[in-house]
Coordinates of C-alpha atoms in Angstrom, one line a residue:
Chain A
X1 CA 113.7 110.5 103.5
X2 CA 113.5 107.5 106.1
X3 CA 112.0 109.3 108.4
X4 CA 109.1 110.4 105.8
X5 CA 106.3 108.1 107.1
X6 CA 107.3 107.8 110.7
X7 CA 107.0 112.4 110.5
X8 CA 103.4 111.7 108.9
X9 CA 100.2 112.9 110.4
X10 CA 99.1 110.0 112.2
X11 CA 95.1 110.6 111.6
X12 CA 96.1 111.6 107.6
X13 CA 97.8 108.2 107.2
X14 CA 95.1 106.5 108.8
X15 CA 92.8 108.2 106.4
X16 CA 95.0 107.2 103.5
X17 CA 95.3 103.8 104.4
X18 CA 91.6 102.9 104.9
X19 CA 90.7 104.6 101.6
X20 CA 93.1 102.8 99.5
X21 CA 92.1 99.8 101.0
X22 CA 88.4 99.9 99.9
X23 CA 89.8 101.4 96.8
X24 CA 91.8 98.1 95.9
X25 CA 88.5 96.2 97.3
X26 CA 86.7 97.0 94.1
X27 CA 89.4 95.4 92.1
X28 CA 89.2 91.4 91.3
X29 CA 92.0 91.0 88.7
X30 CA 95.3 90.2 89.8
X31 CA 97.6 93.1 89.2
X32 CA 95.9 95.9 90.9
X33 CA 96.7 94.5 94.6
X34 CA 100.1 92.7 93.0
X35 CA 100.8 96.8 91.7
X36 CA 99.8 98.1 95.2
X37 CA 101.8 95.9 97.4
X38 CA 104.7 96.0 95.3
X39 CA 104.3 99.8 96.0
X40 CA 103.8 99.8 99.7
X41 CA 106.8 97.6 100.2
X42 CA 108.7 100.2 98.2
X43 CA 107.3 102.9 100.4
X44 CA 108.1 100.8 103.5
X45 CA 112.2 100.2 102.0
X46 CA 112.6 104.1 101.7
X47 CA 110.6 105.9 104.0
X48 CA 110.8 104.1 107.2
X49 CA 112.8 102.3 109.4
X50 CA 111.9 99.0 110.3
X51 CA 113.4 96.0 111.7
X52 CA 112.7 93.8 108.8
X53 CA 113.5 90.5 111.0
X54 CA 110.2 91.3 113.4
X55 CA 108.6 92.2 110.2
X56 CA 108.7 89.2 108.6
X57 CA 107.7 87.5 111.7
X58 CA 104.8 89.2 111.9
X59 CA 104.0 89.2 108.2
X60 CA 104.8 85.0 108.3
X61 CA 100.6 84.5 109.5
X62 CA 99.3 86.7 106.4
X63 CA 101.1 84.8 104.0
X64 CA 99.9 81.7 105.1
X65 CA 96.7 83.3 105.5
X66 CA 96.9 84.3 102.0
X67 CA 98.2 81.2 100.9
X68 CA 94.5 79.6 102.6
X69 CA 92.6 82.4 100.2
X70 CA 94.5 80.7 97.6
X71 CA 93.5 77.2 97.5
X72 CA 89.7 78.2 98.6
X73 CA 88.9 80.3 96.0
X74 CA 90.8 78.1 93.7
X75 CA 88.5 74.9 95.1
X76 CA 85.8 77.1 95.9
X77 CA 85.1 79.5 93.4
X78 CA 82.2 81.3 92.2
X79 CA 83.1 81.4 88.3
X80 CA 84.1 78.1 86.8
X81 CA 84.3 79.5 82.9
X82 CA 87.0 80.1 80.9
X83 CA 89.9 78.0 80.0
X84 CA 90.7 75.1 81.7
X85 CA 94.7 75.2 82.6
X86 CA 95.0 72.4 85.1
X87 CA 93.3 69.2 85.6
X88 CA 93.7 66.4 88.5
X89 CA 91.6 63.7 89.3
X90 CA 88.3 65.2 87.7
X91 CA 89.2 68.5 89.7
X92 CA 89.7 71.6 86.7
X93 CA 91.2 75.0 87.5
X94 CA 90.3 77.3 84.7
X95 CA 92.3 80.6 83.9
X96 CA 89.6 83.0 85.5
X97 CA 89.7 81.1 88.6
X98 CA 93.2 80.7 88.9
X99 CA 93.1 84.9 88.4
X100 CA 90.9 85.7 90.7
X101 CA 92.3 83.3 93.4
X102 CA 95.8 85.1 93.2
X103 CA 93.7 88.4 92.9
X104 CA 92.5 87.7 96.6
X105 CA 96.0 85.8 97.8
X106 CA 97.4 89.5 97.0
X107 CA 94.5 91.6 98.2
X108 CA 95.3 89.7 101.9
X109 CA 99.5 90.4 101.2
X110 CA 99.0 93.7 100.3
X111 CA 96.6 95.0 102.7
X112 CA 98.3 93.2 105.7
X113 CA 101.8 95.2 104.2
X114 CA 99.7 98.1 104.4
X115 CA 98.8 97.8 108.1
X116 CA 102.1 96.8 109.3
X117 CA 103.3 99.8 107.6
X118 CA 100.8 101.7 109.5
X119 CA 101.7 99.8 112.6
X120 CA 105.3 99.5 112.2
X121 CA 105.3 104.0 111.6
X122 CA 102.9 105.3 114.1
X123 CA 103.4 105.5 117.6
X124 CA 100.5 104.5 119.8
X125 CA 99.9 107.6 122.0
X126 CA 100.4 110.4 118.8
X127 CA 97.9 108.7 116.9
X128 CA 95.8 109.2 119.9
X129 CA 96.7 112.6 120.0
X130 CA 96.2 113.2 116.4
X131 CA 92.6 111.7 116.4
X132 CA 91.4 114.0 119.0
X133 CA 93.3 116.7 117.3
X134 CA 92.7 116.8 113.5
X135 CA 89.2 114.3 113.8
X136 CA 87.4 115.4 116.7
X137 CA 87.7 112.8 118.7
X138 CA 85.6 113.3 122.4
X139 CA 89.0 113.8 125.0
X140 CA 86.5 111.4 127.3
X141 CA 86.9 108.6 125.0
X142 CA 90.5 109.5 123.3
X143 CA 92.0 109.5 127.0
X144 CA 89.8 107.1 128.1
X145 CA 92.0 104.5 125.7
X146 CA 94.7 106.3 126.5
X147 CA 94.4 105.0 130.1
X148 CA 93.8 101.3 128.7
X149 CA 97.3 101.7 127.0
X150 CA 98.8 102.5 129.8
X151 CA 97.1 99.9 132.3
X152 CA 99.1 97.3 129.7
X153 CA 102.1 96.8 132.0
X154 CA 99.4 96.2 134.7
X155 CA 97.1 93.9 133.8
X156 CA 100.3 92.2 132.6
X157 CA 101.8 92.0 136.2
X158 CA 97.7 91.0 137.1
X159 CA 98.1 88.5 134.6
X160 CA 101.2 86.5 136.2
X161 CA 99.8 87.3 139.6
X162 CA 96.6 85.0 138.9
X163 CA 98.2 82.5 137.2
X164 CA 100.4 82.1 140.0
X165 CA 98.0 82.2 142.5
X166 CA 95.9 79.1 140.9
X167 CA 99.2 77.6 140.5
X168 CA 99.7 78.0 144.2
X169 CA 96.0 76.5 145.1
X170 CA 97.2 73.6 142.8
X171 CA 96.0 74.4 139.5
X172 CA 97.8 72.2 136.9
X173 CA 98.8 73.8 133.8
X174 CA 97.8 72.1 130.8
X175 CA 99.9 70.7 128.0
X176 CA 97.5 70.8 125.6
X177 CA 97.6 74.1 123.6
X178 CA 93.5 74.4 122.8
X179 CA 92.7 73.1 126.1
X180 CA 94.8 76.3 127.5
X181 CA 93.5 78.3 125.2
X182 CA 90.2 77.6 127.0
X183 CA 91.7 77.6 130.2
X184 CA 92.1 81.1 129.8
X185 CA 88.5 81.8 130.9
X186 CA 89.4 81.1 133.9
X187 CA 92.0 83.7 134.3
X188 CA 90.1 86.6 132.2
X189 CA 87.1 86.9 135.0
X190 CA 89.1 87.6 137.5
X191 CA 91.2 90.2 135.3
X192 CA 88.1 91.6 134.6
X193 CA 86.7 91.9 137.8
X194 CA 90.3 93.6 138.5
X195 CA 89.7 96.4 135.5
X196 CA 86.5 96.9 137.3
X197 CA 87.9 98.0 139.9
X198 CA 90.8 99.8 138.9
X199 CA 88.6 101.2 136.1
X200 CA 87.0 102.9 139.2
X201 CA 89.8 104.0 141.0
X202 CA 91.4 105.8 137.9
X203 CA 88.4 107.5 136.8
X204 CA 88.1 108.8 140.1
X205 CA 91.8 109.9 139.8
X206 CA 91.4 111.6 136.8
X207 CA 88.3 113.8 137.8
X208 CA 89.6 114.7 141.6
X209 CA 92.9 116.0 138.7
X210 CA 90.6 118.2 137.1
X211 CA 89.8 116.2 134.1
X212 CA 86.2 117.1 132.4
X213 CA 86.3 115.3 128.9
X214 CA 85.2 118.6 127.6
X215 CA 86.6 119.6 124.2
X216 CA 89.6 121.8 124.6
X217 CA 90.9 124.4 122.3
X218 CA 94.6 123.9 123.4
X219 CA 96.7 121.2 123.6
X220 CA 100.3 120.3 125.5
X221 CA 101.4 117.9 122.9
X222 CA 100.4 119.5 119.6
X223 CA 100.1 117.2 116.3
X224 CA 100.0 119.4 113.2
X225 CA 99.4 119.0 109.2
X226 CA 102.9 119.9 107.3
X227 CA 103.6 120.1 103.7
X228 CA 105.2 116.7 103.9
X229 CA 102.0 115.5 104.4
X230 CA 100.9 116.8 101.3
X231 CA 103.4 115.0 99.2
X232 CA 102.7 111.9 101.4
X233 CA 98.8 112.2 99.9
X234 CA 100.1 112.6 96.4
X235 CA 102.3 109.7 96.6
X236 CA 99.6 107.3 97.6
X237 CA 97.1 108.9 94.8
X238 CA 99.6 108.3 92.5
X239 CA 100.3 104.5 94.0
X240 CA 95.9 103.8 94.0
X241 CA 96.2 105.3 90.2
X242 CA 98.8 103.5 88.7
X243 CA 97.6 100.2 90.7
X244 CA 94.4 100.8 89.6
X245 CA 95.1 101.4 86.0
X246 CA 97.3 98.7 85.7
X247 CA 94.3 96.4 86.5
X248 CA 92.6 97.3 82.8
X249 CA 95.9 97.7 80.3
X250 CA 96.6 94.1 81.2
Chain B
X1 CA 75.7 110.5 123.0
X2 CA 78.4 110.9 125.0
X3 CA 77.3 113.3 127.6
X4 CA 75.3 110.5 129.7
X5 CA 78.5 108.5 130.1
X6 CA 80.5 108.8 133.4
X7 CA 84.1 108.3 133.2
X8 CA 84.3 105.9 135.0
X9 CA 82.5 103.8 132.6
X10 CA 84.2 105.0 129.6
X11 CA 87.2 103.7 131.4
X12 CA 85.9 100.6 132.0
X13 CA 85.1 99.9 129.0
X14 CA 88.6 100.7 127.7
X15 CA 90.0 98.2 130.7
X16 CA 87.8 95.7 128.9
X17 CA 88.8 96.9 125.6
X18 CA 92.5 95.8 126.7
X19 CA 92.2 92.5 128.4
X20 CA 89.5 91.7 124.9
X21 CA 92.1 93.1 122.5
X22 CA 94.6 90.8 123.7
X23 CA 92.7 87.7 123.9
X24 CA 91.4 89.1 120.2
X25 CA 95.1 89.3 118.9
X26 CA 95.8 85.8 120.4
X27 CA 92.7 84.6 118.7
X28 CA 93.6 86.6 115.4
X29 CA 97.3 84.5 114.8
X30 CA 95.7 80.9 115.7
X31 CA 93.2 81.6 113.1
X32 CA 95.2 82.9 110.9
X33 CA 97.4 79.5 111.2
X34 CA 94.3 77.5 110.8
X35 CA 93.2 79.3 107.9
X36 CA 96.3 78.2 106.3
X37 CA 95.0 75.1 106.3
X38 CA 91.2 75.3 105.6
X39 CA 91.2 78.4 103.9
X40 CA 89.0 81.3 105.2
X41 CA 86.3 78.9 107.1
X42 CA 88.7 78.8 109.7
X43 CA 87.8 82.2 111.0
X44 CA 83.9 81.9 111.0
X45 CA 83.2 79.2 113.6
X46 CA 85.2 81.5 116.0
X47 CA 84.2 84.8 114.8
X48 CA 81.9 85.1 117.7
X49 CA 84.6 85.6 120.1
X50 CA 85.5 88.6 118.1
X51 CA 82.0 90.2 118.9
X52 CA 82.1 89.2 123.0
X53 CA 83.3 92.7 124.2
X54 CA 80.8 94.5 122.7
X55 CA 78.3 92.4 124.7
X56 CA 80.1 92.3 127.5
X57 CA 80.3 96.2 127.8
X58 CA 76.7 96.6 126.8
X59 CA 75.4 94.4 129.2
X60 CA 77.7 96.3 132.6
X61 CA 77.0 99.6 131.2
X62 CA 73.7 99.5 129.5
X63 CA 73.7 102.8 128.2
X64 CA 73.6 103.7 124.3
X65 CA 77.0 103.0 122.0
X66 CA 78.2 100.9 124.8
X67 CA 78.3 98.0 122.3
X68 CA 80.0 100.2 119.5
X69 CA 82.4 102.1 121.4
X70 CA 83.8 99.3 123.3
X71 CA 84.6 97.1 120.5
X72 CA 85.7 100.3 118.1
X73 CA 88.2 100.7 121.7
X74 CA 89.0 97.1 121.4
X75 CA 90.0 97.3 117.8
X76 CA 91.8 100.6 118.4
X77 CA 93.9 98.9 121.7
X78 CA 95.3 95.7 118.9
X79 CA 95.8 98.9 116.8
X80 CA 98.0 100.8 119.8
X81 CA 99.6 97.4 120.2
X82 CA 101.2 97.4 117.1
X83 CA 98.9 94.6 115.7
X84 CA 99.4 94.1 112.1
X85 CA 95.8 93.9 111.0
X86 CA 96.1 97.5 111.7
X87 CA 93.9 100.1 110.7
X88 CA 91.4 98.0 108.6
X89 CA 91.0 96.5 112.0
X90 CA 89.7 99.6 113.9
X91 CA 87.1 99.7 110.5
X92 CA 85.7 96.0 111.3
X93 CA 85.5 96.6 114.3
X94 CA 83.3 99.5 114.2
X95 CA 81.5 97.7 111.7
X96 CA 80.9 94.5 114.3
X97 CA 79.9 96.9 117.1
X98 CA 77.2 98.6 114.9
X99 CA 75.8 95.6 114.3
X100 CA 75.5 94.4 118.4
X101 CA 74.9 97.8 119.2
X102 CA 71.7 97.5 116.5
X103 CA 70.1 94.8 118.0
X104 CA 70.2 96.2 121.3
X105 CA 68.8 99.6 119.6
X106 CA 65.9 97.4 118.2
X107 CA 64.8 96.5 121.4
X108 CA 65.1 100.2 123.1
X109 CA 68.0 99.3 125.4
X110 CA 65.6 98.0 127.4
X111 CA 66.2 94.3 128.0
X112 CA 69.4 92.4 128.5
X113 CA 68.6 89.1 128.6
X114 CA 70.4 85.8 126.7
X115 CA 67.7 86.1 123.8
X116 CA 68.4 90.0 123.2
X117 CA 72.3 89.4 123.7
X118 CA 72.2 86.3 121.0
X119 CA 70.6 88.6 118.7
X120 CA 73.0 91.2 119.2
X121 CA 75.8 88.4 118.2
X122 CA 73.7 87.4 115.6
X123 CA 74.0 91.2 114.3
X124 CA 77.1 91.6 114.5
X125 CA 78.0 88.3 112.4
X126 CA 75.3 89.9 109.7
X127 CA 77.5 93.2 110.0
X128 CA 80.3 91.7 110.1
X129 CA 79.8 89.7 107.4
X130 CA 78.8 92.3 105.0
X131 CA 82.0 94.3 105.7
X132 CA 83.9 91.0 104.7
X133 CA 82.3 90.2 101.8
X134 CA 83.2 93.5 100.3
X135 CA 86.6 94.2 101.8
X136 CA 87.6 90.4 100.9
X137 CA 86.4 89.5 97.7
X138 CA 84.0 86.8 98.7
X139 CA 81.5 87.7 95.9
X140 CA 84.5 85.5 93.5
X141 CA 83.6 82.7 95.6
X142 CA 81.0 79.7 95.1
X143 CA 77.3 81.0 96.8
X144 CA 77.1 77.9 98.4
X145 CA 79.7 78.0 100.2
X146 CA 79.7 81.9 101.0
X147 CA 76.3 81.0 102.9
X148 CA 78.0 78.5 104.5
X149 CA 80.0 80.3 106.2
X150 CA 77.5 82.9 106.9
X151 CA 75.3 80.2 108.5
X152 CA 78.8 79.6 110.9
X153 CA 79.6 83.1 111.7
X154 CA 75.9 83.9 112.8
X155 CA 76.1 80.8 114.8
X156 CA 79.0 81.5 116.2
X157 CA 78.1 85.1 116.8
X158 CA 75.3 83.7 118.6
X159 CA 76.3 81.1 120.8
X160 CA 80.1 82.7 121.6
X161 CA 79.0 85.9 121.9
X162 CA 76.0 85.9 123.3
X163 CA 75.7 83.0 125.7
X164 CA 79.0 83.6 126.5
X165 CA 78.9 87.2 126.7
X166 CA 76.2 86.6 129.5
X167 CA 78.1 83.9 131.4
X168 CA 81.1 86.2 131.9
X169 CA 79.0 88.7 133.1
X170 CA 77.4 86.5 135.2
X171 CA 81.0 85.2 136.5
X172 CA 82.0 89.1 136.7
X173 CA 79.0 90.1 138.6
X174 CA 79.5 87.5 141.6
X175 CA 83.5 88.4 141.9
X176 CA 82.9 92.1 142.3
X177 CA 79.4 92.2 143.5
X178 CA 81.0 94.7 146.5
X179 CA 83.4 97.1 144.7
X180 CA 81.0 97.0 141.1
X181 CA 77.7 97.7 142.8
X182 CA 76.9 101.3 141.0
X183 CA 78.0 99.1 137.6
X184 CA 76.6 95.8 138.1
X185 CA 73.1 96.5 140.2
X186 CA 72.0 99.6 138.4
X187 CA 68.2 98.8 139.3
X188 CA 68.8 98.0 142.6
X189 CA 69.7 100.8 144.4
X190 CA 68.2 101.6 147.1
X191 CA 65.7 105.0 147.5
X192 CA 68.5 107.8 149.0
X193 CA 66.6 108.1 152.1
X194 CA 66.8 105.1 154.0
X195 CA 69.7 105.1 156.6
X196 CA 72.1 102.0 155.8
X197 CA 74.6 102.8 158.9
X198 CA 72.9 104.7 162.0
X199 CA 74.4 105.6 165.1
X200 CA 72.6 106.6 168.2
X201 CA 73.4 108.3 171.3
X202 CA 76.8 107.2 171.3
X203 CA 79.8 108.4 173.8
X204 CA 83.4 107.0 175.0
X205 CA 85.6 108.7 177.9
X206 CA 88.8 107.7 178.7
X207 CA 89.2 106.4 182.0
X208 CA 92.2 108.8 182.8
X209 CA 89.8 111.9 181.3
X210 CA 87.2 113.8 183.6
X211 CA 85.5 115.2 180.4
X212 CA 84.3 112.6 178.0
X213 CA 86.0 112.3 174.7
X214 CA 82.9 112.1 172.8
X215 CA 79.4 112.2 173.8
X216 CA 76.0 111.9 172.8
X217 CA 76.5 111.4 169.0
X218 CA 74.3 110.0 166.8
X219 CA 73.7 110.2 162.9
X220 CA 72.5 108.5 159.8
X221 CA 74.8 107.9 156.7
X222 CA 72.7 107.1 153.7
X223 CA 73.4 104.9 151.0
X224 CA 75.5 106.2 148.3
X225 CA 77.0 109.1 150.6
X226 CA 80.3 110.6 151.4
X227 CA 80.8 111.5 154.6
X228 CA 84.3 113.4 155.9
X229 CA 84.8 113.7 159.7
X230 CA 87.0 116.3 160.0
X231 CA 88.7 118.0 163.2
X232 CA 91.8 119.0 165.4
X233 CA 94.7 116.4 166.0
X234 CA 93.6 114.8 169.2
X235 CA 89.8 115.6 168.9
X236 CA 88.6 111.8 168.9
X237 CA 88.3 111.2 165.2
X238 CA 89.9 108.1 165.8
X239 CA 88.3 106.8 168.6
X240 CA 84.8 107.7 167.1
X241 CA 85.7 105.2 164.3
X242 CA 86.8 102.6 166.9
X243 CA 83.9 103.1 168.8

């Protein structure tokens, strides 16, 4: 049962995911994305396993994300009818905007669960796999990312290396966060000359190994559909239903 | 579309897709602070950084889709990193790439400079902001202020990512002017013909040796070539390079 949406089909979640997102993006009352998290959390509780401590702290930016959608579409909405519920200093919130404002706050928490869930359950190189597999993915571009995701521990020793090195030629590090926000121009041309070069070298790696980026028939690490998966689609039809219903009984 | 592309470029631009994801994802969570506090125009007057790969990669490559695949790459690599825009991410950024990759369509892939590359940031803000006014909802808020923050986004598509997608290839272009060549100075090359190294008549003895260790050598290697001097241990391969 825990292990449910980690044994998924990576590509068939990924499917899932995008459609009940634009699903929920036809919905502007407040209970169908309040319905849908509420039911993506629940998934999230029994069918994974998740450090809910790095969770949070990666869910902490959403929320205040959502919390922005909030007050905007509160200040800044588009339909100022209805009933006014809440008036300061000649500024009125009526009912409808006050709806759709949470409406949107929950649109961003629920689709943000949503793609932690996806993040949190898949791992990197299957999905990969799977997209090559079950959605035709070229090999040429599928492994082509592959070798990106695998220069990560690279460019993250290239990284260090330049910094020290204009350290070293007396480069002073800046206090200022935005100003070293910009200042990392000045270490991303050199990192990308580097990926030039090693983009290169790897390439040339690959091909003197055989590699053609044709399409294969066979595969070392296979990444099939199960019945599992089937339920997993029903459960998030039923979810988009209910979630959706519930947006017109109330 | 695919069959034109060497791998080598497709790998480069998934190099670039990971050193742009990461700056994206860095950019991603200081917006996403900001737009606590001013609500969703925080995202727009950067948005343009969010475009840059596609430029980037369009501009080194120059070959059709560069501008779409790289950033779809970009957007898959936060995805492989565990970001937690996730999935709806790898859809945006499709989206954003279509747009870039339009504008360069529109002009035939023919031209690459700072005009064509500001309209391709400009296209991917239009995109871009399409895809956002469905997927977030921003038909419930006031016109007014939905076209202002068009206004910003294609603004900042334009000046971010196009100006500065040029500039950084411009910055690229003089670091690895040597190793880049076949990427950087496609029109340049020169016709296959013309010698770049040339030897003539060349020859070394060693002064213990009666026979002379090489002698009377001479050849062209042309530009572009691959050349593999090959013989016994002993034979003077060594000493031919030296000489």
């Amino acid at each position: 049962m825990q292990n449910l949406l980690h044994d998924m089909n990576p590509s068939l979640k990924f499917v899932l995911v995008t459609l009940s997102m634009f699903a929920i993006a036809f919905f502007f009352n407040p209970w169908t994305p309040f319905f849908f998290w509420v039911g993506v959390l629940l998934m999230q509780v029994f069918m994974s396993i998740v450090n809910w401590k790095t969770w949070s702290l990666f869910m902490l930016p959403f929320a205040l994300g959502a919390f922005g959608y909030l007050w905007t579409t509160i200040v800044f909405a588009a339909d100022t009818s209805g009933e006014v519920i809440w008036s300061y200093l000649g500024f009125q919130v009526t009912a409808d905007q006050l709806e759709t404002a949470l409406s949107l706050a929950f649109r961003v928490m629920a689709f943000s669960t949503l793609s932690l869930m996806f993040a949190f359950t898949t791992d990197p190189v299957k999905f990969i796999m799977s997209l090559m597999q079950q959605m035709k993915l070229s090999p040429k571009l599928a492994y082509g990312v592959l070798v990106g995701y695998q220069f990560l521990p690279v460019m993250k020793d290239e990284f260090n290396q330049i910094q020290q090195a204009h350290r070293l030629r007396g480069a002073e590090v800046e206090k200022n966060a935005l100003r070293r926000l910009l200042g990392m121009r000045k270490v991303l041309i050199p990192m990308l000359a580097g990926a030039v070069r090693n983009a290169e070298r790897s390439a040339f790696a690959m091909e003197a190994r055989g590699f053609t980026g044709e399409a294969r028939s066979e595969y070392f690490q296979v990444i099939k559909l199960q019945k599992a998966d089937a339920a997993m689609t029903a459960i998030f039809a039923f979810l988009l239903i209910v979630s959706c219903s519930a947006g017109f009984w109330f | 579309m695919l069959t034109s592309w060497k791998l080598k470029e497709v790998v480069l631009m998934s190099l670039f897709a990971v050193v742009f994801g990461i700056v994206y994802l860095v950019f991603v969570h200081v917006s996403n602070i900001w737009a606590a506090v001013i609500g969703p125009l925080a995202y727009e007057w950067m948005f343009g950084i969010w475009f840059i790969v596609s430029i980037i990669c369009m501009n080194i490559i120059r070959k059709p889709g560069a501008a779409v695949l790289s950033e779809s790459m970009a957007a898959a690599i936060e995805v492989l990193l565990g970001n937690a825009v996730g999935p709806c991410l790898l859809l945006s950024g499709i989206v954003q790439g279509l747009g870039a990759e339009a504008a360069f369509a529109i002009t035939g892939y023919k031209h690459f400079n700072v005009a064509v590359l500001m309209l391709a940031g400009a296209g991917s803000a239009v995109f871009s902001f399409v895809y956002g006014y469905f997927i977030s909802g921003y038909a419930a808020l006031d016109p007014s202020f939905v076209a202002l923050m068009f206004t910003l986004r294609v603004l900042s598509g334009m000046i971010i990512a196009g100006i500065g997608g040029n500039s950084f290839r411009m910055a690229c272009l003089r670091r690895v002017r040597f190793a880049a060549t076949p990427f950087l100075v496609r029109r340049k090359v020169m016709p296959v013909h013309e010698a770049v190294f040339s030897l003539r008549q060349i020859g070394f003895r060693f002064p213990d040796d009666e026979q002379p260790t090489l002698s009377a050598i001479s050849f062209d290697i042309h530009n572009g070539e691959r050349v593999v001097i090959s013989g016994p241990s002993g034979c003077g391969k060594v000493r031919f390079f030296t000489s």
